[in-house]
Amino acid sequence: MSSKQVAAKLPTAKRIVVKIGTSTLTGGGSQLRPQNMLAIVEQVAKLHQHGHEIILVSSGAQAAGRGRLNSPELPRSVPAKQMLSAVGQSYLMRHYSDLFDIFDVIVAQILLTRDDLSIRSRYLNARDTLLTLIEQRIIPIINENDTVATDEIRVGDNDNLSALVASVLEADLLVLLTDQPGLYTADPRQDPEAELIPTVPRIDTDVMKLAGGAGTVAGTGGMVTKLEAARTAARSGVMTIIASGDETNVLTRIASGELIGTRFEPTGTHRESRKRWLLTDRTQGAVYIDAGAERALLATDGASLLPVGITRIEGNFKRSATLSICGPSGAEIAHGLSNYASSELRQIMGKKSHEISDVLGYSYGDAAIHRNQMVLLD
Ligand SMILES: Nc1ncnc2c1ncn2[C@@H]1O[C@H](COP(=O)(O)OP(=O)(O)O)[C@@H](O)[C@H]1O
Ligand SMILES: N[C@@H](CCC(=O)OP(=O)(O)O)C(=O)O
């Protein structure tokens, strides 16, 4: 693809997840360098002010902790790293908060583990919180909850975490900022002949073989986890760019369509990924809907399912369960994730959405099943 075509494509990247590696925040050292952070913050603030929705996934808690404790000689054991994160995370956020204040941008901290993005009820909550922050024009700054995460519940690295976030939020673009200009044919620290690869249409095993481990003492995962992340993102319809965080105005240039670093094409679409997920999931209940609701769902610009159109509910399920949606004839027409538990739906079915709060005392929103969480059966 020519750079002209790219320029035509990238400006549509409205929702962008930007992952900042320790190597970018420290400039290769073992402690945070606030001037490196400022350069990124300034660009993020500019994109935010131009209407982009930016979600930051930032590493650096351990590096911040190390700096705060004057680079203690600690074993590289998990508890030592967790201790550094516990000390450093608030310090990292204080830096971000102070730097974003310069540009009048409000930020919020979100600490996640794997379960928050893979267990349905928690995934829905995490997604709703993130979407609410984005809607309120607040920039979420995400890190893994290192201090309590054990191997079983950890994502383990922020490259993969950022890809999961990009997938959950159906982002247009994932940018992984690191200390190299992109993916090389070999680790450039080991091989001076290595060459930058500008585009990767598909991440197969040959591409995976190009990746080496972390090049810096502070980094986690190296290129391997970045390629894993790009593959996850590609499958869920998100384009990924790996680029150097040191490149001048790297983010604003990428957002304006310039081809910088290595670009990974999406291999699926948001819709396909949602569909695969919803169709393969076993349904935990069913909602029966009236003819008006069926028409609204099947319309070309299909609507969300509102409680008012529900006539009957089958099964006992929790919020975020996968449900069959059945038309008046009883035929299954769609699958969707319920925004309410069965006990709640039974109270609000047949009612107008503005009555939800009165009936339940709270509301998770107007829809019983949101359009974005629904797939029509062919
Ligand atoms: N094929 C490759 N192309 C580019 N960098 C590579 C490659 N293989 C391994 N690396 C290493 O990956 C490192 C970046 O990963 P990492 O140290 O985990 O950084 P970060 O903190 O940004 O996540 C680079 O410094 C580089 O040495
Ligand atoms: N959660 C850890 C970072 C983990 C990680 O993936 O680091 P990196 O490879 O530098 O992006 C921290 O805040 O120190």
PDB file of N, CA and C and ligand atoms in Angstrom, residues 19-24 59 159 177-180 182-190 210-216 218-226, ligand 1:
ATOM      1  N   LYS A  19       0.053   2.623  23.939  1.00  0.00           N
ATOM      2  CA  LYS A  19       0.781   1.932  24.998  1.00  0.00           C
ATOM      3  C   LYS A  19       2.205   2.497  25.075  1.00  0.00           C
ATOM      4  N   ILE A  20       2.584   2.906  26.270  1.00  0.00           N
ATOM      5  CA  ILE A  20       3.919   3.480  26.450  1.00  0.00           C
ATOM      6  C   ILE A  20       4.746   2.527  27.300  1.00  0.00           C
ATOM      7  N   GLY A  21       5.814   2.032  26.699  1.00  0.00           N
ATOM      8  CA  GLY A  21       6.674   1.078  27.396  1.00  0.00           C
ATOM      9  C   GLY A  21       7.623   1.770  28.363  1.00  0.00           C
ATOM     10  N   THR A  22       8.125   0.988  29.306  1.00  0.00           N
ATOM     11  CA  THR A  22       9.092   1.512  30.271  1.00  0.00           C
ATOM     12  C   THR A  22      10.274   2.149  29.547  1.00  0.00           C
ATOM     13  N   SER A  23      10.685   1.523  28.446  1.00  0.00           N
ATOM     14  CA  SER A  23      11.872   2.011  27.737  1.00  0.00           C
ATOM     15  C   SER A  23      11.679   3.458  27.269  1.00  0.00           C
ATOM     16  N   THR A  24      10.450   3.807  26.880  1.00  0.00           N
ATOM     17  CA  THR A  24      10.167   5.184  26.437  1.00  0.00           C
ATOM     18  C   THR A  24      10.133   6.135  27.636  1.00  0.00           C
ATOM     19  N   SER A  59       3.184   1.632  31.180  1.00  0.00           N
ATOM     20  CA  SER A  59       4.063   0.904  32.077  1.00  0.00           C
ATOM     21  C   SER A  59       4.791   1.949  32.923  1.00  0.00           C
ATOM     22  N   ASP A 159       1.903  -4.885  26.662  1.00  0.00           N
ATOM     23  CA  ASP A 159       1.624  -4.973  25.221  1.00  0.00           C
ATOM     24  C   ASP A 159       0.327  -5.752  25.026  1.00  0.00           C
ATOM     25  N   LEU A 177       4.325   2.265  21.697  1.00  0.00           N
ATOM     26  CA  LEU A 177       5.535   3.096  21.670  1.00  0.00           C
ATOM     27  C   LEU A 177       6.644   2.401  22.444  1.00  0.00           C
ATOM     28  N   THR A 178       7.804   2.295  21.805  1.00  0.00           N
ATOM     29  CA  THR A 178       8.914   1.609  22.447  1.00  0.00           C
ATOM     30  C   THR A 178      10.224   2.347  22.149  1.00  0.00           C
ATOM     31  N   ASP A 179      11.351   1.671  22.333  1.00  0.00           N
ATOM     32  CA  ASP A 179      12.644   2.353  22.151  1.00  0.00           C
ATOM     33  C   ASP A 179      13.270   2.051  20.792  1.00  0.00           C
ATOM     34  N   GLN A 180      12.574   1.318  19.946  1.00  0.00           N
ATOM     35  CA  GLN A 180      13.050   1.037  18.583  1.00  0.00           C
ATOM     36  C   GLN A 180      12.056   1.639  17.594  1.00  0.00           C
ATOM     37  N   GLY A 182      10.542   0.391  15.260  1.00  0.00           N
ATOM     38  CA  GLY A 182       9.503  -0.524  14.800  1.00  0.00           C
ATOM     39  C   GLY A 182      10.025  -1.947  14.865  1.00  0.00           C
ATOM     40  N   LEU A 183       9.380  -2.834  14.087  1.00  0.00           N
ATOM     41  CA  LEU A 183       9.832  -4.228  14.021  1.00  0.00           C
ATOM     42  C   LEU A 183      10.953  -4.330  12.990  1.00  0.00           C
ATOM     43  N   TYR A 184      12.054  -4.931  13.395  1.00  0.00           N
ATOM     44  CA  TYR A 184      13.186  -5.160  12.492  1.00  0.00           C
ATOM     45  C   TYR A 184      13.251  -6.634  12.094  1.00  0.00           C
ATOM     46  N   THR A 185      14.042  -6.890  11.082  1.00  0.00           N
ATOM     47  CA  THR A 185      14.192  -8.272  10.628  1.00  0.00           C
ATOM     48  C   THR A 185      14.892  -9.132  11.688  1.00  0.00           C
ATOM     49  N   ALA A 186      15.548  -8.481  12.650  1.00  0.00           N
ATOM     50  CA  ALA A 186      16.141  -9.165  13.802  1.00  0.00           C
ATOM     51  C   ALA A 186      16.294  -8.114  14.891  1.00  0.00           C
ATOM     52  N   ASP A 187      16.578  -8.543  16.129  1.00  0.00           N
ATOM     53  CA  ASP A 187      16.767  -7.561  17.196  1.00  0.00           C
ATOM     54  C   ASP A 187      17.933  -6.634  16.825  1.00  0.00           C
ATOM     55  N   PRO A 188      17.651  -5.340  16.608  1.00  0.00           N
ATOM     56  CA  PRO A 188      18.718  -4.436  16.163  1.00  0.00           C
ATOM     57  C   PRO A 188      19.843  -4.274  17.192  1.00  0.00           C
ATOM     58  N   ARG A 189      19.573  -4.645  18.432  1.00  0.00           N
ATOM     59  CA  ARG A 189      20.646  -4.589  19.435  1.00  0.00           C
ATOM     60  C   ARG A 189      21.662  -5.710  19.229  1.00  0.00           C
ATOM     61  N   GLN A 190      21.176  -6.788  18.604  1.00  0.00           N
ATOM     62  CA  GLN A 190      22.051  -7.939  18.390  1.00  0.00           C
ATOM     63  C   GLN A 190      22.615  -7.945  16.974  1.00  0.00           C
ATOM     64  N   LEU A 210      10.915 -13.375  14.030  1.00  0.00           N
ATOM     65  CA  LEU A 210      11.796 -12.201  13.945  1.00  0.00           C
ATOM     66  C   LEU A 210      12.009 -11.560  15.312  1.00  0.00           C
ATOM     67  N   ALA A 211      11.093 -11.856  16.229  1.00  0.00           N
ATOM     68  CA  ALA A 211      11.088 -11.114  17.493  1.00  0.00           C
ATOM     69  C   ALA A 211      12.010 -11.716  18.530  1.00  0.00           C
ATOM     70  N   GLY A 212      12.786 -10.848  19.157  1.00  0.00           N
ATOM     71  CA  GLY A 212      13.605 -11.252  20.295  1.00  0.00           C
ATOM     72  C   GLY A 212      12.989 -10.727  21.578  1.00  0.00           C
ATOM     73  N   GLY A 213      13.664 -10.981  22.697  1.00  0.00           N
ATOM     74  CA  GLY A 213      13.152 -10.569  24.006  1.00  0.00           C
ATOM     75  C   GLY A 213      13.429  -9.105  24.287  1.00  0.00           C
ATOM     76  N   ALA A 214      13.210  -8.698  25.552  1.00  0.00           N
ATOM     77  CA  ALA A 214      13.386  -7.295  25.944  1.00  0.00           C
ATOM     78  C   ALA A 214      14.845  -6.883  25.784  1.00  0.00           C
ATOM     79  N   GLY A 215      15.036  -5.690  25.242  1.00  0.00           N
ATOM     80  CA  GLY A 215      16.396  -5.225  25.019  1.00  0.00           C
ATOM     81  C   GLY A 215      16.944  -4.424  26.183  1.00  0.00           C
ATOM     82  N   THR A 216      16.033  -3.930  27.024  1.00  0.00           N
ATOM     83  CA  THR A 216      16.487  -3.101  28.135  1.00  0.00           C
ATOM     84  C   THR A 216      16.268  -3.838  29.451  1.00  0.00           C
ATOM     85  N   ALA A 218      14.809  -2.776  32.016  1.00  0.00           N
ATOM     86  CA  ALA A 218      13.505  -2.495  32.626  1.00  0.00           C
ATOM     87  C   ALA A 218      12.321  -3.029  31.829  1.00  0.00           C
ATOM     88  N   GLY A 219      12.514  -3.344  30.546  1.00  0.00           N
ATOM     89  CA  GLY A 219      11.396  -3.752  29.691  1.00  0.00           C
ATOM     90  C   GLY A 219      10.921  -5.165  29.994  1.00  0.00           C
ATOM     91  N   THR A 220       9.659  -5.445  29.617  1.00  0.00           N
ATOM     92  CA  THR A 220       9.082  -6.783  29.815  1.00  0.00           C
ATOM     93  C   THR A 220       8.649  -7.311  28.453  1.00  0.00           C
ATOM     94  N   GLY A 221       9.184  -8.435  28.059  1.00  0.00           N
ATOM     95  CA  GLY A 221       8.613  -9.089  26.883  1.00  0.00           C
ATOM     96  C   GLY A 221       9.280  -8.808  25.546  1.00  0.00           C
ATOM     97  N   GLY A 222       9.856  -7.615  25.383  1.00  0.00           N
ATOM     98  CA  GLY A 222      10.511  -7.287  24.115  1.00  0.00           C
ATOM     99  C   GLY A 222       9.543  -7.279  22.965  1.00  0.00           C
ATOM    100  N   MET A 223      10.031  -7.697  21.777  1.00  0.00           N
ATOM    101  CA  MET A 223       9.211  -7.651  20.572  1.00  0.00           C
ATOM    102  C   MET A 223       8.194  -8.800  20.544  1.00  0.00           C
ATOM    103  N   VAL A 224       8.489  -9.872  21.271  1.00  0.00           N
ATOM    104  CA  VAL A 224       7.585 -11.035  21.243  1.00  0.00           C
ATOM    105  C   VAL A 224       6.185 -10.620  21.691  1.00  0.00           C
ATOM    106  N   THR A 225       6.113  -9.933  22.833  1.00  0.00           N
ATOM    107  CA  THR A 225       4.790  -9.563  23.360  1.00  0.00           C
ATOM    108  C   THR A 225       4.139  -8.490  22.485  1.00  0.00           C
ATOM    109  N   LYS A 226       4.949  -7.689  21.805  1.00  0.00           N
ATOM    110  CA  LYS A 226       4.353  -6.675  20.911  1.00  0.00           C
ATOM    111  C   LYS A 226       3.709  -7.352  19.701  1.00  0.00           C
TER     112      LYS A 226
HETATM  113  N1  LIG B   1      12.913  -7.890  15.702  1.00  0.00           N
HETATM  114  C1  LIG B   1      13.028  -6.886  16.594  1.00  0.00           C
HETATM  115  N2  LIG B   1      12.839  -5.602  16.194  1.00  0.00           N
HETATM  116  C2  LIG B   1      12.937  -4.574  17.069  1.00  0.00           C
HETATM  117  N3  LIG B   1      13.239  -4.732  18.385  1.00  0.00           N
HETATM  118  C3  LIG B   1      13.439  -5.980  18.859  1.00  0.00           C
HETATM  119  C4  LIG B   1      13.353  -7.117  17.980  1.00  0.00           C
HETATM  120  N4  LIG B   1      13.558  -8.224  18.731  1.00  0.00           N
HETATM  121  C5  LIG B   1      13.795  -7.815  19.991  1.00  0.00           C
HETATM  122  N5  LIG B   1      13.731  -6.472  20.097  1.00  0.00           N
HETATM  123  C6  LIG B   1      13.967  -5.734  21.342  1.00  0.00           C
HETATM  124  O1  LIG B   1      12.723  -5.330  21.920  1.00  0.00           O
HETATM  125  C7  LIG B   1      13.024  -4.201  22.739  1.00  0.00           C
HETATM  126  C8  LIG B   1      11.741  -3.456  23.091  1.00  0.00           C
HETATM  127  O2  LIG B   1      11.003  -4.212  24.015  1.00  0.00           O
HETATM  128  P1  LIG B   1      10.999  -3.865  25.588  1.00  0.00           P
HETATM  129  O3  LIG B   1      12.411  -3.761  26.088  1.00  0.00           O
HETATM  130  O4  LIG B   1      10.091  -4.830  26.263  1.00  0.00           O
HETATM  131  O5  LIG B   1      10.445  -2.374  25.543  1.00  0.00           O
HETATM  132  P2  LIG B   1       9.153  -1.657  26.152  1.00  0.00           P
HETATM  133  O6  LIG B   1       9.542  -1.254  27.533  1.00  0.00           O
HETATM  134  O7  LIG B   1       9.008  -0.483  25.223  1.00  0.00           O
HETATM  135  O8  LIG B   1       7.994  -2.598  26.098  1.00  0.00           O
HETATM  136  C9  LIG B   1      14.004  -3.398  21.919  1.00  0.00           C
HETATM  137  O9  LIG B   1      14.842  -2.609  22.725  1.00  0.00           O
HETATM  138  C10 LIG B   1      14.783  -4.461  21.137  1.00  0.00           C
HETATM  139  O10 LIG B   1      16.072  -4.685  21.651  1.00  0.00           O
END
